[in-house]
Tab-separated table of N, CA and C in Angstrom:
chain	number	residue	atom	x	y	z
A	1	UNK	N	103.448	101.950	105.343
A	1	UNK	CA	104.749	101.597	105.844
A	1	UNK	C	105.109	100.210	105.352
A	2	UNK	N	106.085	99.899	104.887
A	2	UNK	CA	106.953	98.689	104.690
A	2	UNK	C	107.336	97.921	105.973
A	3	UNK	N	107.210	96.692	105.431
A	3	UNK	CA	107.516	95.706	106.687
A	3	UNK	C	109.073	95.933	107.081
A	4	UNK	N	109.502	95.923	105.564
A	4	UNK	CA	111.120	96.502	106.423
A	4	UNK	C	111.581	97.574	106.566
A	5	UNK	N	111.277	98.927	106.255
A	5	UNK	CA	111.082	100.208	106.647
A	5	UNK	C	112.564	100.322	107.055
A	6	UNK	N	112.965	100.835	106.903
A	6	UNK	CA	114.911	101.033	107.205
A	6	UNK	C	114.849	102.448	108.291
A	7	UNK	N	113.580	103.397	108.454
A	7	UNK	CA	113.795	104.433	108.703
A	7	UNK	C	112.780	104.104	110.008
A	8	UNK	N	111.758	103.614	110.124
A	8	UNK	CA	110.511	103.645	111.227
A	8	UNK	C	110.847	102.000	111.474
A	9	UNK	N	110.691	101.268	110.711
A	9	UNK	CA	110.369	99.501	111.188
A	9	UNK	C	109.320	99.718	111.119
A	10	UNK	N	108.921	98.178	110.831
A	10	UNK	CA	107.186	98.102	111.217
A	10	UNK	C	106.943	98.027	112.217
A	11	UNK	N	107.855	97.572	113.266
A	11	UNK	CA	107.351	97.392	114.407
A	11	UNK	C	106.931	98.557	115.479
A	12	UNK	N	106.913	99.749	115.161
A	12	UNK	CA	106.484	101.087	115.451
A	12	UNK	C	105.504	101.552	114.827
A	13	UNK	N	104.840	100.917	113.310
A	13	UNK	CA	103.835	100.810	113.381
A	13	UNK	C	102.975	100.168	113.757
A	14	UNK	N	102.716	99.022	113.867
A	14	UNK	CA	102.119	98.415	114.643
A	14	UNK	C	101.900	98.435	116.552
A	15	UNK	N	103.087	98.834	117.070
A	15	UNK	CA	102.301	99.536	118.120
A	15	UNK	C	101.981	100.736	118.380
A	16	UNK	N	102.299	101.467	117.266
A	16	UNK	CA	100.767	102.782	117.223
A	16	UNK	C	99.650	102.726	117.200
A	17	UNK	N	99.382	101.547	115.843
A	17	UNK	CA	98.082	100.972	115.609
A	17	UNK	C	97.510	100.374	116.957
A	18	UNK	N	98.322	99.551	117.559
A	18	UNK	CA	97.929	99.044	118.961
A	18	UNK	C	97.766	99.837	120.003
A	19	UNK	N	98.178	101.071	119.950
A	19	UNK	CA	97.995	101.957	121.163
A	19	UNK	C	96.452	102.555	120.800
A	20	UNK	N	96.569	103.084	119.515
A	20	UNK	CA	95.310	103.750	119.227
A	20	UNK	C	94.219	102.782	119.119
A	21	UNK	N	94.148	101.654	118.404
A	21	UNK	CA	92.960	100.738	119.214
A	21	UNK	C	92.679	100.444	120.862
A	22	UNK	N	93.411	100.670	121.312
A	22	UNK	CA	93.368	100.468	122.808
A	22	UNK	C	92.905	101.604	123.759
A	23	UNK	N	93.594	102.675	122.537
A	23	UNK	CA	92.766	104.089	123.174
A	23	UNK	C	90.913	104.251	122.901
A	24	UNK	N	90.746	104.232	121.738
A	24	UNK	CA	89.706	103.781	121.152
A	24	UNK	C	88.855	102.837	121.661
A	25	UNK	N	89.210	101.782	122.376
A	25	UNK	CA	88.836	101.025	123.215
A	25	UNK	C	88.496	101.278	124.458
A	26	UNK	N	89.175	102.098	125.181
A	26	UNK	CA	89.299	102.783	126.122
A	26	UNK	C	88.158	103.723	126.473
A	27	UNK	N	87.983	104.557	125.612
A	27	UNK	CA	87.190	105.143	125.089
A	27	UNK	C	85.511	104.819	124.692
A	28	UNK	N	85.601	103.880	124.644
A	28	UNK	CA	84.154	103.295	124.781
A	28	UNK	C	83.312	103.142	123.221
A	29	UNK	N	84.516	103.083	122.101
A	29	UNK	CA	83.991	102.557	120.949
A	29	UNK	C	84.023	101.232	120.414
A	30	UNK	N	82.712	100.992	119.092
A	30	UNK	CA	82.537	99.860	118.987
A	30	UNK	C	83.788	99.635	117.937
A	31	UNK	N	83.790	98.286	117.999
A	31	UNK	CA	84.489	97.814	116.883
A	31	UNK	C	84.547	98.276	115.592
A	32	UNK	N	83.139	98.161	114.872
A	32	UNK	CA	82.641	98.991	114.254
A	32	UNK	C	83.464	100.302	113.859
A	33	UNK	N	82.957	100.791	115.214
A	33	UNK	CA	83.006	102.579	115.019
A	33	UNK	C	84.787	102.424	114.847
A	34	UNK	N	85.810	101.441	115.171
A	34	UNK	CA	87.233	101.259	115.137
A	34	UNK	C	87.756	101.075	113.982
A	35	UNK	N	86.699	100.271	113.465
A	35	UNK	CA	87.287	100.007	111.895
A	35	UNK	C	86.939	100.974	110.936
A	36	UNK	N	86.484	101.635	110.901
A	36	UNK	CA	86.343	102.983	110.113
A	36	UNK	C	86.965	103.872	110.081
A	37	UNK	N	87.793	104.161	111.055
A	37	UNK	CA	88.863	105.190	110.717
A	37	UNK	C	90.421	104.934	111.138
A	38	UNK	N	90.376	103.292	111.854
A	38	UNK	CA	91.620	103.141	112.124
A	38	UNK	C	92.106	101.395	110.953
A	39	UNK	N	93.093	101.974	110.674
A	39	UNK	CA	93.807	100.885	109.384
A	39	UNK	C	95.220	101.056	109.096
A	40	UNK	N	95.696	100.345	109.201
A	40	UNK	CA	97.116	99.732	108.978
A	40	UNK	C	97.276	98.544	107.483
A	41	UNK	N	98.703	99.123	106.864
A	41	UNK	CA	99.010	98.808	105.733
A	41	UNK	C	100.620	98.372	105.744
A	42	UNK	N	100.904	97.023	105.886
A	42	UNK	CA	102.705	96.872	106.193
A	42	UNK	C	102.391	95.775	104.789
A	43	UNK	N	102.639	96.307	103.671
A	43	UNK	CA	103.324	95.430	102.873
A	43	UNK	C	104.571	94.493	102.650
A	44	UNK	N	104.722	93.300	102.691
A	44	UNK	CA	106.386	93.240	102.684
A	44	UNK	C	106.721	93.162	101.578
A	45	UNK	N	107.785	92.438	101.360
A	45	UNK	CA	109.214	92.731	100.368
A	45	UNK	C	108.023	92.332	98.540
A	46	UNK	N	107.545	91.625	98.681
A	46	UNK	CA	107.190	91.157	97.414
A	46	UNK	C	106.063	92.142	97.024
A	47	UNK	N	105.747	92.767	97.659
A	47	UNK	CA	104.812	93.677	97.225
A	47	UNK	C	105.557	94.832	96.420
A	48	UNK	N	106.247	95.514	96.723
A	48	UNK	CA	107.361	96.066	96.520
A	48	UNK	C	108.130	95.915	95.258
A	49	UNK	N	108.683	94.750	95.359
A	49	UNK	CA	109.522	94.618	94.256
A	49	UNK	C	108.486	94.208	93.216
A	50	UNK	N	107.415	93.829	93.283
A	50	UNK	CA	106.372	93.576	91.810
A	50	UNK	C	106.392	94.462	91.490
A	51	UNK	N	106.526	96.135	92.290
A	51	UNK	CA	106.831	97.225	91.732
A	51	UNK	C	107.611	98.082	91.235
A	52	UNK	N	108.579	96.980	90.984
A	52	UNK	CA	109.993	97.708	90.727
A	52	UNK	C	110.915	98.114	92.069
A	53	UNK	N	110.454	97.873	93.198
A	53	UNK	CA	111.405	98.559	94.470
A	53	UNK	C	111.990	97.642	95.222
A	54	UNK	N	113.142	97.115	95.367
A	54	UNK	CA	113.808	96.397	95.867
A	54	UNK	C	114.994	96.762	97.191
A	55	UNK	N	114.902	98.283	97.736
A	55	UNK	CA	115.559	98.793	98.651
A	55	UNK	C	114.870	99.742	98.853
A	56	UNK	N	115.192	100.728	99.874
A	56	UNK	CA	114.781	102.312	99.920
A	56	UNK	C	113.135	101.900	100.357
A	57	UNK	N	112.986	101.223	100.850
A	57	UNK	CA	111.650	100.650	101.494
A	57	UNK	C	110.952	101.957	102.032
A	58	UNK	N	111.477	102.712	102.774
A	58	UNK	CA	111.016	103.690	103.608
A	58	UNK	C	110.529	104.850	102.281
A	59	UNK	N	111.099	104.956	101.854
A	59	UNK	CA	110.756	106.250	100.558
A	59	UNK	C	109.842	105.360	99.191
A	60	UNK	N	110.316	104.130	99.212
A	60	UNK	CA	109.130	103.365	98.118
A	60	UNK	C	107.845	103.544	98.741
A	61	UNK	N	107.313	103.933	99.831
A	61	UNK	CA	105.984	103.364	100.495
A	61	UNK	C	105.187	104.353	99.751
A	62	UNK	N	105.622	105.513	98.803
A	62	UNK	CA	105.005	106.216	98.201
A	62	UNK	C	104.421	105.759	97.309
A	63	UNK	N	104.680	104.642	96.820
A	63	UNK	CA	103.775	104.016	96.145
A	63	UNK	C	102.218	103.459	96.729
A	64	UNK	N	102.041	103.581	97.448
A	64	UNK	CA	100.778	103.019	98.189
A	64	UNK	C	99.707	103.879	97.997
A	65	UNK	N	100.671	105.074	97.541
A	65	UNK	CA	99.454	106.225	97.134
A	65	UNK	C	98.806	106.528	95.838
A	66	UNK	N	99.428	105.628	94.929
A	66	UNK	CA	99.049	104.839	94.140
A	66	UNK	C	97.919	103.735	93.758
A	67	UNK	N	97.445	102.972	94.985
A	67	UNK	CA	96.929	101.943	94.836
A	67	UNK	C	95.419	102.600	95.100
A	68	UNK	N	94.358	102.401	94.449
A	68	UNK	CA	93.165	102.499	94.482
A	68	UNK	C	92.615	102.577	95.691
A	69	UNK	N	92.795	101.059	96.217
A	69	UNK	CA	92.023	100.798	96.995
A	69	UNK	C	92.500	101.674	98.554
A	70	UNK	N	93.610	101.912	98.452
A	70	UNK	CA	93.605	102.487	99.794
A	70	UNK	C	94.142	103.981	99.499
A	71	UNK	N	94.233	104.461	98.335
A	71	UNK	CA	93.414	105.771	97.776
A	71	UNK	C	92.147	105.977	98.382
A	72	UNK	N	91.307	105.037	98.060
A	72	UNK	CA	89.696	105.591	98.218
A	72	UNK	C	89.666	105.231	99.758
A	73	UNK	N	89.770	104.559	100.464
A	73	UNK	CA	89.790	104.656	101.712
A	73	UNK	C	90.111	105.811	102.259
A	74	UNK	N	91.039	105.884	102.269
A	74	UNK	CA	91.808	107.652	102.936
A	74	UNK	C	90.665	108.729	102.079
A	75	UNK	N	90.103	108.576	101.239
A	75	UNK	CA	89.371	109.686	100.824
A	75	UNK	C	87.949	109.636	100.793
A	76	UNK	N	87.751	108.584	101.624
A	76	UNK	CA	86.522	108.095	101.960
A	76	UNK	C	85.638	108.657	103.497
A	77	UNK	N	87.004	109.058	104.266
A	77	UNK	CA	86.693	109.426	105.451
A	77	UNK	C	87.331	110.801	105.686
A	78	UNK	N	85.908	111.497	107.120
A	78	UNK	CA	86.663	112.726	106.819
A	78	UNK	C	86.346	113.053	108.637
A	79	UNK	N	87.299	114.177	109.292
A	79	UNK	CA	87.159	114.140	110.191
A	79	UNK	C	85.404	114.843	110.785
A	80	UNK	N	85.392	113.877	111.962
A	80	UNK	CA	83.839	114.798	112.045
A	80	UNK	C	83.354	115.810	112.995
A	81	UNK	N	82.432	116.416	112.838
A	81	UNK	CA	82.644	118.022	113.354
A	81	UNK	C	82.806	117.507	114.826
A	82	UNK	N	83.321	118.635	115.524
A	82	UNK	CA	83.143	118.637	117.119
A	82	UNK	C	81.996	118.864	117.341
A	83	UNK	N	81.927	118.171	118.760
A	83	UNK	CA	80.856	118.336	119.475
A	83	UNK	C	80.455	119.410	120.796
């Protein structure tokens, strides 16, 4: 998600992210065990336009799927069996 996101805001991501750490918390996991499957990505404006995207924030974020590093993250983790 884009910091300026025209369609969500960031600020709806970030308290998702904050709800679900809190659930997670709640829940009786470690930090640890939090940072492994929960991560948040709000690029702002300059990230963006190094890429050519200077509006349309909400539909540019497709570029992120692009980037290596949080390519391999997302494909790094996988859900784990029930118990």
């Amino acid at each position: 998600m884009a910091e300026n996101d025209e369609y969500y805001g960031s600020e709806r991501a970030r308290a998702a992210y904050d709800g679900l750490r809190a659930a997670y918390q709640n829940a009786g996991w470690s930090e640890e065990e939090i940072e492994g499957v929960l991560q948040v990505e709000i690029p702002d404006n300059d990230y963006f336009s190094q890429r050519g995207i200077t509006g349309n924030y909400h539909g540019g974020a497709n570029i992120l799927f692009e980037d290596d590093s949080i390519l391999q993250w997302i494909l790094s983790h996988r859900k784990a069996p029930a118990s």
